[in-house]
Short mmCIF file of C-alpha atoms and ligand atoms in Angstrom, two decimals:
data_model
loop_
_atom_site.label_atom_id
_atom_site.label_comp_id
_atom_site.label_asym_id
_atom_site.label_seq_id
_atom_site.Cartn_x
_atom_site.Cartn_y
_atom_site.Cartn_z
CA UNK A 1 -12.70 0.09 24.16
CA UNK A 2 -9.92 0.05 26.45
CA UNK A 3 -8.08 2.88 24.94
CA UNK A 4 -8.45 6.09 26.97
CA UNK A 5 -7.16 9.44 25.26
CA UNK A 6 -7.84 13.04 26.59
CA UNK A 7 -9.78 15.14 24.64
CA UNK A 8 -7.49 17.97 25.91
CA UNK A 9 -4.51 15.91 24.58
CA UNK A 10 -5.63 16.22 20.95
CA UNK A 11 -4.78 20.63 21.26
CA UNK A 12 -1.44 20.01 23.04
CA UNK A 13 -1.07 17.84 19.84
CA UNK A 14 -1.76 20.85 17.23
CA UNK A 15 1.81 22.51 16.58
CA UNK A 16 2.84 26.32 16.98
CA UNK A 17 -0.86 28.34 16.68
CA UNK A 18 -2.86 25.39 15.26
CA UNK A 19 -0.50 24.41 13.27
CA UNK A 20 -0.27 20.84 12.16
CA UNK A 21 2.47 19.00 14.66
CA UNK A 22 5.28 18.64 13.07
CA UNK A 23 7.83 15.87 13.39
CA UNK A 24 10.70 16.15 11.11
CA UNK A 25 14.58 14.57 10.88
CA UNK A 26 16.38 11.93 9.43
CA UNK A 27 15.70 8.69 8.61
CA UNK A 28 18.63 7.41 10.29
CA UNK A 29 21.73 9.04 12.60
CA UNK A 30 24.66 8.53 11.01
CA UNK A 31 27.40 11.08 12.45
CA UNK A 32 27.35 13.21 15.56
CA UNK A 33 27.65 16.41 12.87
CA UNK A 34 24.70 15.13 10.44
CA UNK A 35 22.23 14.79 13.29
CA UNK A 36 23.07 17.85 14.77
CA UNK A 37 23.83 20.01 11.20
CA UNK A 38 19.96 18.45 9.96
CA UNK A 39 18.55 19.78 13.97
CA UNK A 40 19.64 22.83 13.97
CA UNK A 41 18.39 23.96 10.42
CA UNK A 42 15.05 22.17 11.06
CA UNK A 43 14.63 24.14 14.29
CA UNK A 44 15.43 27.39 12.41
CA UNK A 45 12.11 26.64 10.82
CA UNK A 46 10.49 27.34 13.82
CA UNK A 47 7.31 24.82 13.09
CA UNK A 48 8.71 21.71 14.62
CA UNK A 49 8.01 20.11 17.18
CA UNK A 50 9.90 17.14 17.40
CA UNK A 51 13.52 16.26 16.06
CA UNK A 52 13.45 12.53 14.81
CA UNK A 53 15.96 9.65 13.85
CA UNK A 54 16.03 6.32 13.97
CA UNK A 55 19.00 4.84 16.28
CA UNK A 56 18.24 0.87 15.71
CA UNK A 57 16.85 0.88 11.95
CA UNK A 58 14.78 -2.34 10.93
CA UNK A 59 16.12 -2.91 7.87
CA UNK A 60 15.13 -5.13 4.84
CA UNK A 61 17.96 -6.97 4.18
CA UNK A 62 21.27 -7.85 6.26
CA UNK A 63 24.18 -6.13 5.37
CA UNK A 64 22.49 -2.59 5.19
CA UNK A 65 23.39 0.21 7.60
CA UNK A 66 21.49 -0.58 10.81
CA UNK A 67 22.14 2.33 13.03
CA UNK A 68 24.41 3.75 14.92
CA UNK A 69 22.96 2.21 18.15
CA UNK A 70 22.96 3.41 21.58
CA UNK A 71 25.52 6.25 20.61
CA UNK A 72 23.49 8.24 18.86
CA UNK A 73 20.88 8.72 21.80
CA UNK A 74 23.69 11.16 23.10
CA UNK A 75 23.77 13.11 20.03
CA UNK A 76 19.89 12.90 20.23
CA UNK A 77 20.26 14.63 24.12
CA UNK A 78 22.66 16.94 22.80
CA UNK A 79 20.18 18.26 20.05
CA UNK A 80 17.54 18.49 23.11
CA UNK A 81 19.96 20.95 25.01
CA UNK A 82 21.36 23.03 22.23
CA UNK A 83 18.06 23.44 20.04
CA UNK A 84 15.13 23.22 22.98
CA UNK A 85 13.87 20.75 19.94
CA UNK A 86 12.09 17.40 21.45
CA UNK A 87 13.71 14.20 19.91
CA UNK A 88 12.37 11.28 19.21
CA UNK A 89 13.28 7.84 18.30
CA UNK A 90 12.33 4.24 17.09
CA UNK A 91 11.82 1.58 19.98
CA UNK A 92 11.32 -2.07 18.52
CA UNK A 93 12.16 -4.16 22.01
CA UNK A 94 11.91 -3.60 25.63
CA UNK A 95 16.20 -3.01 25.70
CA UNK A 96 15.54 -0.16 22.85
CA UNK A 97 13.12 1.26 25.50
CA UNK A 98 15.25 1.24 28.69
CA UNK A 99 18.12 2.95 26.63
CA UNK A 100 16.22 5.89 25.18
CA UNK A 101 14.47 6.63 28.48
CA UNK A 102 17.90 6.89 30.21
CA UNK A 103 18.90 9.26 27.56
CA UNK A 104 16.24 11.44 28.26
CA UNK A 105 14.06 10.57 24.57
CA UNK A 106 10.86 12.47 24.63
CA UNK A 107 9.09 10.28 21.95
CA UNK A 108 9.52 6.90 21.04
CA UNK A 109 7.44 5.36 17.86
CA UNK A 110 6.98 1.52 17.61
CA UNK A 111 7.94 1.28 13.21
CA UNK A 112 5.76 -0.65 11.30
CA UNK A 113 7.43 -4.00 11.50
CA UNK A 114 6.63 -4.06 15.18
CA UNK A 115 3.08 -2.79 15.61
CA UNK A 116 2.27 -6.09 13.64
CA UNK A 117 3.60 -8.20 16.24
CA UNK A 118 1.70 -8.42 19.76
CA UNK A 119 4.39 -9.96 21.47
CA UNK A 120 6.70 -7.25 21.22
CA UNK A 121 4.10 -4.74 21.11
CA UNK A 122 2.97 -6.47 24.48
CA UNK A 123 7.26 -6.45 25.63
CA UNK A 124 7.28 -2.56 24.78
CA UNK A 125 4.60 -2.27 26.73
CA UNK A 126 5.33 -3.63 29.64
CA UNK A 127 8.70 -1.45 29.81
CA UNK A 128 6.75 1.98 29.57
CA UNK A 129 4.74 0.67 32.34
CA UNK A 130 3.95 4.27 34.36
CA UNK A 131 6.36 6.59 32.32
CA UNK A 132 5.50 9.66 31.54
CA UNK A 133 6.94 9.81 27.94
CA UNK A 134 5.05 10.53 24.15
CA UNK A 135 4.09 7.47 22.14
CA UNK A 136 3.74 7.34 18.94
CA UNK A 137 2.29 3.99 16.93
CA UNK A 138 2.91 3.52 13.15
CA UNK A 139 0.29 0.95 11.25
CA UNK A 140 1.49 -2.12 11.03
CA UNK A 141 3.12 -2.65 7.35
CA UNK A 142 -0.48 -4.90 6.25
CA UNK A 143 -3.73 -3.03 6.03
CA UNK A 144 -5.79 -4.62 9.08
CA UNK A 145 -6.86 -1.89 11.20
CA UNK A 146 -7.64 -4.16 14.47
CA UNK A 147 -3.89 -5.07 14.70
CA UNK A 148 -3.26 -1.33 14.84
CA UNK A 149 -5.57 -0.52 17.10
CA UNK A 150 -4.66 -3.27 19.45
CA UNK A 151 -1.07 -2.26 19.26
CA UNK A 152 -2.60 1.45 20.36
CA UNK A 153 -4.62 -0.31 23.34
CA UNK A 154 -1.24 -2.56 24.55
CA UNK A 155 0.84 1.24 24.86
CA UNK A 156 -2.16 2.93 26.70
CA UNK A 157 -2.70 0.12 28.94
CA UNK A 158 0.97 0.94 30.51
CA UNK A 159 -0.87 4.53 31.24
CA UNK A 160 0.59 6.71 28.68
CA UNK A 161 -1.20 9.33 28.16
CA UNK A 162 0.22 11.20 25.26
CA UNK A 163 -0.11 8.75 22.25
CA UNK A 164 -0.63 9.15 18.65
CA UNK A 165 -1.17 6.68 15.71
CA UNK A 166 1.39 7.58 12.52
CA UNK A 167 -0.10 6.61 9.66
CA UNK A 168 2.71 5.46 6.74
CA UNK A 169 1.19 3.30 4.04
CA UNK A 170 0.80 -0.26 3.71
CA UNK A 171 3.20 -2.79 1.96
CA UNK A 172 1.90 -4.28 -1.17
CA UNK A 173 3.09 -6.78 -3.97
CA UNK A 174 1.77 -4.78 -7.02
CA UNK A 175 4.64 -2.18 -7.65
CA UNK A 176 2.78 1.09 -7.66
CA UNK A 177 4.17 4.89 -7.76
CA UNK A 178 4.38 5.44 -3.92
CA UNK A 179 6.73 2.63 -1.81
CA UNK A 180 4.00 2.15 0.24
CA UNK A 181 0.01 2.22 -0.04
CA UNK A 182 -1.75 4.84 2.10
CA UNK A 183 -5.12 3.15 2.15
CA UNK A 184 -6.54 6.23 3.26
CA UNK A 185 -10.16 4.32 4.82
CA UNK A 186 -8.02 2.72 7.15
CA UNK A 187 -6.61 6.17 8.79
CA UNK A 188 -9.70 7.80 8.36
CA UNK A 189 -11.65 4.58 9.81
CA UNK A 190 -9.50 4.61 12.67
CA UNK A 191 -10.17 8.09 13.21
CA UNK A 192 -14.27 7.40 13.66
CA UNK A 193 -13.36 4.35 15.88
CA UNK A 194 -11.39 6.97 17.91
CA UNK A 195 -12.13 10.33 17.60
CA UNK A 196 -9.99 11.49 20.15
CA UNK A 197 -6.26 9.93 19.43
CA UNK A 198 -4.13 12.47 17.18
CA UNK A 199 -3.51 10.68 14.32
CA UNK A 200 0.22 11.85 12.34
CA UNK A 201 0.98 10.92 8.58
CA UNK A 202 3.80 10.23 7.14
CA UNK A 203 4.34 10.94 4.10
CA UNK A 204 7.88 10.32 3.44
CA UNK A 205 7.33 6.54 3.86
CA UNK A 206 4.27 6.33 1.88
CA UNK A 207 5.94 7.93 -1.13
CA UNK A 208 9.49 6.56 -1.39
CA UNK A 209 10.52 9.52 -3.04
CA UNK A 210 10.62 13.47 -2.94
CA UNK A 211 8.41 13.49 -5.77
CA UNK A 212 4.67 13.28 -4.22
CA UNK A 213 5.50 14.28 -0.57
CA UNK A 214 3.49 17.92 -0.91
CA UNK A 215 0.61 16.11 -2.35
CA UNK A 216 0.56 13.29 0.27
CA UNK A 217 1.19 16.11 3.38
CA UNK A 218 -1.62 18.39 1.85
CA UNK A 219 -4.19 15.29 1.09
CA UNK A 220 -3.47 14.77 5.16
CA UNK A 221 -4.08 17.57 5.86
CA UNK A 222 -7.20 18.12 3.87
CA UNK A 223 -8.35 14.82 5.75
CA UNK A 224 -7.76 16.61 8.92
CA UNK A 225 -4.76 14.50 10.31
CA UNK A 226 -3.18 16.27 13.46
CA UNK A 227 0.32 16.49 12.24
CA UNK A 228 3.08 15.23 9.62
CA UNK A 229 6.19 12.86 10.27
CA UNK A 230 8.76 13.84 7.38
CA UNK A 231 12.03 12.92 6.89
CA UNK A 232 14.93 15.25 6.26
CA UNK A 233 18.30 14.96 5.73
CA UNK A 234 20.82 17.66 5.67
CA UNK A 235 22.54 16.13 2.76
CA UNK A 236 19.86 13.37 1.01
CA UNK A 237 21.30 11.78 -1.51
CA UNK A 238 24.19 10.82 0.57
CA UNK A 239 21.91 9.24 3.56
CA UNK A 240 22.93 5.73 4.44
CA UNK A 241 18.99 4.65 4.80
CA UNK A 242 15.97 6.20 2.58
CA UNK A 243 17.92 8.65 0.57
CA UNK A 244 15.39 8.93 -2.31
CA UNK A 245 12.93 10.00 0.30
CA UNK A 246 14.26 12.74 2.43
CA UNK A 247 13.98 16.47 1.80
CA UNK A 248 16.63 18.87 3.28
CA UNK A 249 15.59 21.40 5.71
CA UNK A 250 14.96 24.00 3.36
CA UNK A 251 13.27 22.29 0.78
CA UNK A 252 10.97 20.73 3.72
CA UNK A 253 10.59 24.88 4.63
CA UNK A 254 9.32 25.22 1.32
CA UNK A 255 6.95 22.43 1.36
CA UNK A 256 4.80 23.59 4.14
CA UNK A 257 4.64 26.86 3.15
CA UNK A 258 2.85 25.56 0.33
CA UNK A 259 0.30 23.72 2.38
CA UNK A 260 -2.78 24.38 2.50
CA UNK A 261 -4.97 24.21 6.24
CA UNK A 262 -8.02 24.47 6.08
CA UNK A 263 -10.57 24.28 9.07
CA UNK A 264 -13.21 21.21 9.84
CA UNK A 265 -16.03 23.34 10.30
CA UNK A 266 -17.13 26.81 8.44
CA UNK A 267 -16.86 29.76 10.06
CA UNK A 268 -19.54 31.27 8.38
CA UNK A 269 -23.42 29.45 9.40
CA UNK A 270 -24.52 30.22 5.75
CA UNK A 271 -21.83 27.87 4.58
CA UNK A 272 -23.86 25.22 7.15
CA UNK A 273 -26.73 25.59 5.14
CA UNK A 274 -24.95 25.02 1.83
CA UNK A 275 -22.79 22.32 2.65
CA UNK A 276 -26.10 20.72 4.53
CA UNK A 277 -28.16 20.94 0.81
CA UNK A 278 -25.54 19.17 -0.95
CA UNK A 279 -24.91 16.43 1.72
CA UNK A 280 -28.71 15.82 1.65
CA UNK A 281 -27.72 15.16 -2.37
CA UNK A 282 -24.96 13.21 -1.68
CA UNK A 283 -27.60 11.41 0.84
CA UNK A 284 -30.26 10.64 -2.19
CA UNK A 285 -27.62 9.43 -4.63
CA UNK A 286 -25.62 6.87 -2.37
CA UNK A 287 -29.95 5.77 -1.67
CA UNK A 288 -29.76 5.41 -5.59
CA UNK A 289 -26.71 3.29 -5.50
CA UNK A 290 -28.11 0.76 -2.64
CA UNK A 291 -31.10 0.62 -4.77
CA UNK A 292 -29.18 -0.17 -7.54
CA UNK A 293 -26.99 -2.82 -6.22
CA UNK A 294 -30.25 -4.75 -4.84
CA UNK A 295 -31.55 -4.56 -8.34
CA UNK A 296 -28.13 -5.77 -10.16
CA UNK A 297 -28.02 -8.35 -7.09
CA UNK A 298 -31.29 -9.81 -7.98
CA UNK A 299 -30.97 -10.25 -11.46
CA UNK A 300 -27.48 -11.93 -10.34
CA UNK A 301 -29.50 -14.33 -8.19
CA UNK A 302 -31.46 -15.17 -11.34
CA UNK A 303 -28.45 -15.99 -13.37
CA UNK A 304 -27.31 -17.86 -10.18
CA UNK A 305 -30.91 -19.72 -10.75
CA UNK A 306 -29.87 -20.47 -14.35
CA UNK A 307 -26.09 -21.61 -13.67
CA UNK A 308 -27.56 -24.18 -11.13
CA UNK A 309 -29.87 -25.77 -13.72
CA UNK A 310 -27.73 -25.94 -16.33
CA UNK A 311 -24.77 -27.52 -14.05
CA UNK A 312 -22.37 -24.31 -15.38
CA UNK A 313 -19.79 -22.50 -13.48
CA UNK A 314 -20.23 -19.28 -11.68
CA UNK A 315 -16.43 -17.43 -12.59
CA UNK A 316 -16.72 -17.10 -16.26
CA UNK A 317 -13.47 -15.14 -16.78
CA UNK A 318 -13.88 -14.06 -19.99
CA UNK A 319 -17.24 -12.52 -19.43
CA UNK A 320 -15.73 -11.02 -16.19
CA UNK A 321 -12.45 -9.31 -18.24
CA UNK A 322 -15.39 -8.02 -20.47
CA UNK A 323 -16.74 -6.06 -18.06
CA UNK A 324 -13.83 -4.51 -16.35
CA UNK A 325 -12.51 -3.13 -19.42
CA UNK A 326 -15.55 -1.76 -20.37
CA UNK A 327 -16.37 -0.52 -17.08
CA UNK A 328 -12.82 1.36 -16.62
CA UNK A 329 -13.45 3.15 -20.06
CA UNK A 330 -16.86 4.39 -19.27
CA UNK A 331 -15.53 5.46 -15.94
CA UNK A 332 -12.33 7.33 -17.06
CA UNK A 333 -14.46 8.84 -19.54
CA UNK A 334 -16.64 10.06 -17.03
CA UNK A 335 -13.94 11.34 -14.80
CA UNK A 336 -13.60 8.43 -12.11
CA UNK A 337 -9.88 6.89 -11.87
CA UNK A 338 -8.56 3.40 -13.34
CA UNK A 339 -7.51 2.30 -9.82
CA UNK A 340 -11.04 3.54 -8.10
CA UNK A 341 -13.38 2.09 -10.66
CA UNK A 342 -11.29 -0.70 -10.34
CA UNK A 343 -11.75 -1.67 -6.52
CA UNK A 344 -15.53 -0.64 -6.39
CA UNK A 345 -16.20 -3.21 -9.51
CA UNK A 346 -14.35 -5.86 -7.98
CA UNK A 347 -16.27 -5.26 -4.90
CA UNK A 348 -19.63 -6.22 -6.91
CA UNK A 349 -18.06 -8.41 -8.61
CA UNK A 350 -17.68 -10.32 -5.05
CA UNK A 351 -20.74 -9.63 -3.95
CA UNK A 352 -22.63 -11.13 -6.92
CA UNK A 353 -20.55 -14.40 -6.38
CA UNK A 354 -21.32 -14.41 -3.11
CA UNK A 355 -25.17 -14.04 -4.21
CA UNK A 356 -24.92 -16.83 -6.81
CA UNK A 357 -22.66 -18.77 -4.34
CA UNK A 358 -26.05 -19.55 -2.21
CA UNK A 359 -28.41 -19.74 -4.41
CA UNK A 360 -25.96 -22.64 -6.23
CA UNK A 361 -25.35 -24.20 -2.66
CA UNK A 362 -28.54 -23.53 -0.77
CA UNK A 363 -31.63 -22.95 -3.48
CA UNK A 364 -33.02 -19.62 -3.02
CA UNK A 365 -31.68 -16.68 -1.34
CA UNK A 366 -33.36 -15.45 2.09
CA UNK A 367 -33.28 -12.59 3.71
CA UNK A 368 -32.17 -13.82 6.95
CA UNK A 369 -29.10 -14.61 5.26
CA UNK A 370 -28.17 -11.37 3.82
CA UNK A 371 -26.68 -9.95 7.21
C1 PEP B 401 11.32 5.10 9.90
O1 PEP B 401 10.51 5.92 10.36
O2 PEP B 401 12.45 5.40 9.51
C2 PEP B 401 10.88 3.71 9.72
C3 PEP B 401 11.71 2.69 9.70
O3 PEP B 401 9.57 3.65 9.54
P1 PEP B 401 8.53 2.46 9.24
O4 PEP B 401 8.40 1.69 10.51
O5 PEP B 401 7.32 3.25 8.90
O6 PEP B 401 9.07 1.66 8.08
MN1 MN B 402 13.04 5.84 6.95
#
């Protein structure tokens, strides 16, 4: 692993007395008076950390408001001298880079439409070489946590040492209630491959709306996620870029009083010994499951046996639709969600057409092969 983060980094990373770190402004700059209006109430709040807004927005289609450009990094230095806030901005090519340093940008975050892409990653990169400035990397907008990660490497190669990952959902065809999915394994993978590098959410880009923001920020913060990236606008509804997302100052004042932080290890050694006795049960019933799955596998291998020597397909749909309805109303009745029951039945699903898949093309089923 080429990616080097101090251990010491991840406290300067907690906020004001172990609070989360809190990153918080607009989606975009739009007027000298909206940045600064939005800074100074946000730094009234006294938890945050870091003033944000995006100068060169990546926008879906043409024809939207793309920033203010290179103007706006003044009003972002002028919010550094009059609020002792740090600012921080969106970087998505080497130019973007050059620009904010001379303005004196504390962070820069690479958005999710460039983390995907090496080459600029790589570009980025290359301009940060030996600066001394705070980088923050979102995921890239499809779930594959290597691309992420090798976007993280690229940034700490140049030798920065204060880096973070922002985690902000995933983009997905299926319309669901938040704009973007937050595939939580992915975060909370990342976070065993690296147990060092602060990892930020973000919920305002997951959701799409004001509506689930507290519940996003609190499930982050239940997951133990080192900070929160949130949008707010001193006047939403009229923002030229994500105005069904962002939260004015007070509102976001309101939301994190309501979170709730809770510590990764109990105080208390008694609660040890609790927690231990029901992770040994958790322990014993995921050994049920395995056992379980070998069992349904095996008998899957026999129908395999079966479809071979009758000459009959493997995907029998209707059978298939069968089961996944049937499954989802056992589950919901047994307090399990639609969506979860869902992916985990798929899953076997797969895996028993994988299992029938070689016993149709190779005869039996080894071992050997099972890896
Ligand atoms: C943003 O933070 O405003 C932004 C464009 O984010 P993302 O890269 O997550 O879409
Ligand atoms: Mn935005």
């Amino acid at each position: 692993m080429v990616l080097e983060v101090k251990t010491t980094l991840v406290n300067e990373w907690r906020g004001f007395k172990g609070r989360p770190f809190l990153i918080a402004g607009p989606c975009s700059a739009e007027t000298e008076e909206q940045v600064m209006e939005t800074a100074k109430e946000l730094a009234d709040l006294k938890e945050i950390s870091v003033f944000r807004a995006g100068i060169w927005k990546p926008r879906t289609r043409p024809n939207t408001f793309e920033g203010v450009g290179t103007e706006g990094l003044r009003w972002l230095r002028n919010v550094k001298q009059e609020t002792g806030l740090m600012v921080g901005t969106e970087v998505a090519n080497e130019k973007h880079v050059y620009e904010a340093l001379k303005y004196g940008i504390d962070m820069l975050w690479i958005g999710a439409r460039t983390s995907v892409n090496p080459f600029t990653v790589q570009e980025i990169s290359d301009a940060l070489n030996g600066v001394d400035v705070m980088v923050l990397v979102k995921n890239p907008i499809n779930p594959e946590l290597e691309l992420w990660i090798g976007a993280l490497e690229r940034i700490a190669r140049a030798g920065i040492r204060r880096i973070g990952a922002v985690h902000r959902g995933f983009s997905t065809y299926e319309k669901t209630i938040y704009r973007n999915q937050p595939n939580w394994q992915l975060p909370i993978e990342l976070r065993r491959r690296i147990p060092d590098l602060p990892i930020i959410c973000d919920p305002s880009h997951i959701s799409g709306s004001r509506e689930y923001l507290h519940e996003i920020s609190q499930k982050a913060m239940d997951l133990n996620f080192d900070g929160l990236m949130i949008e707010s606008h001193i006047n939403p509804d009229k923002a030229l870029s994500d105005a069904a997302q962002q939260l004015t100052p007070n509102d976001l004042r309101e939301l994190l009083s309501r979170l709730i932080l809770r510590s990764p290890v109990p105080s208390d050694p008694k609660l040890l010994d609790i927690l231990g006795e029901l992770r040994q049960q958790i322990d014993v019933f995921d050994d049920h499951l395995l056992d379980i799955l070998e069992k349904r596998m095996k008998v899957a291998e026999t129908i395999g046996e079966y479809k071979k020597e009758n000459n009959i397909t493997i995907l029998q749909t209707t059978r298939w639709d069968e089961i996944i309805r049937k499954v989802i109303a056992k589950g919901q009745a047994k307090g399990l969600s639609r969506e979860t029951i869902d992916i985990i039945f798929k899953a076997i699903h797969q895996e028993s057409i994988n299992h029938q898949m070689r016993i149709m093309n190779n005869g039996t089923m080894s071992r050997s092969e099972d890896k």
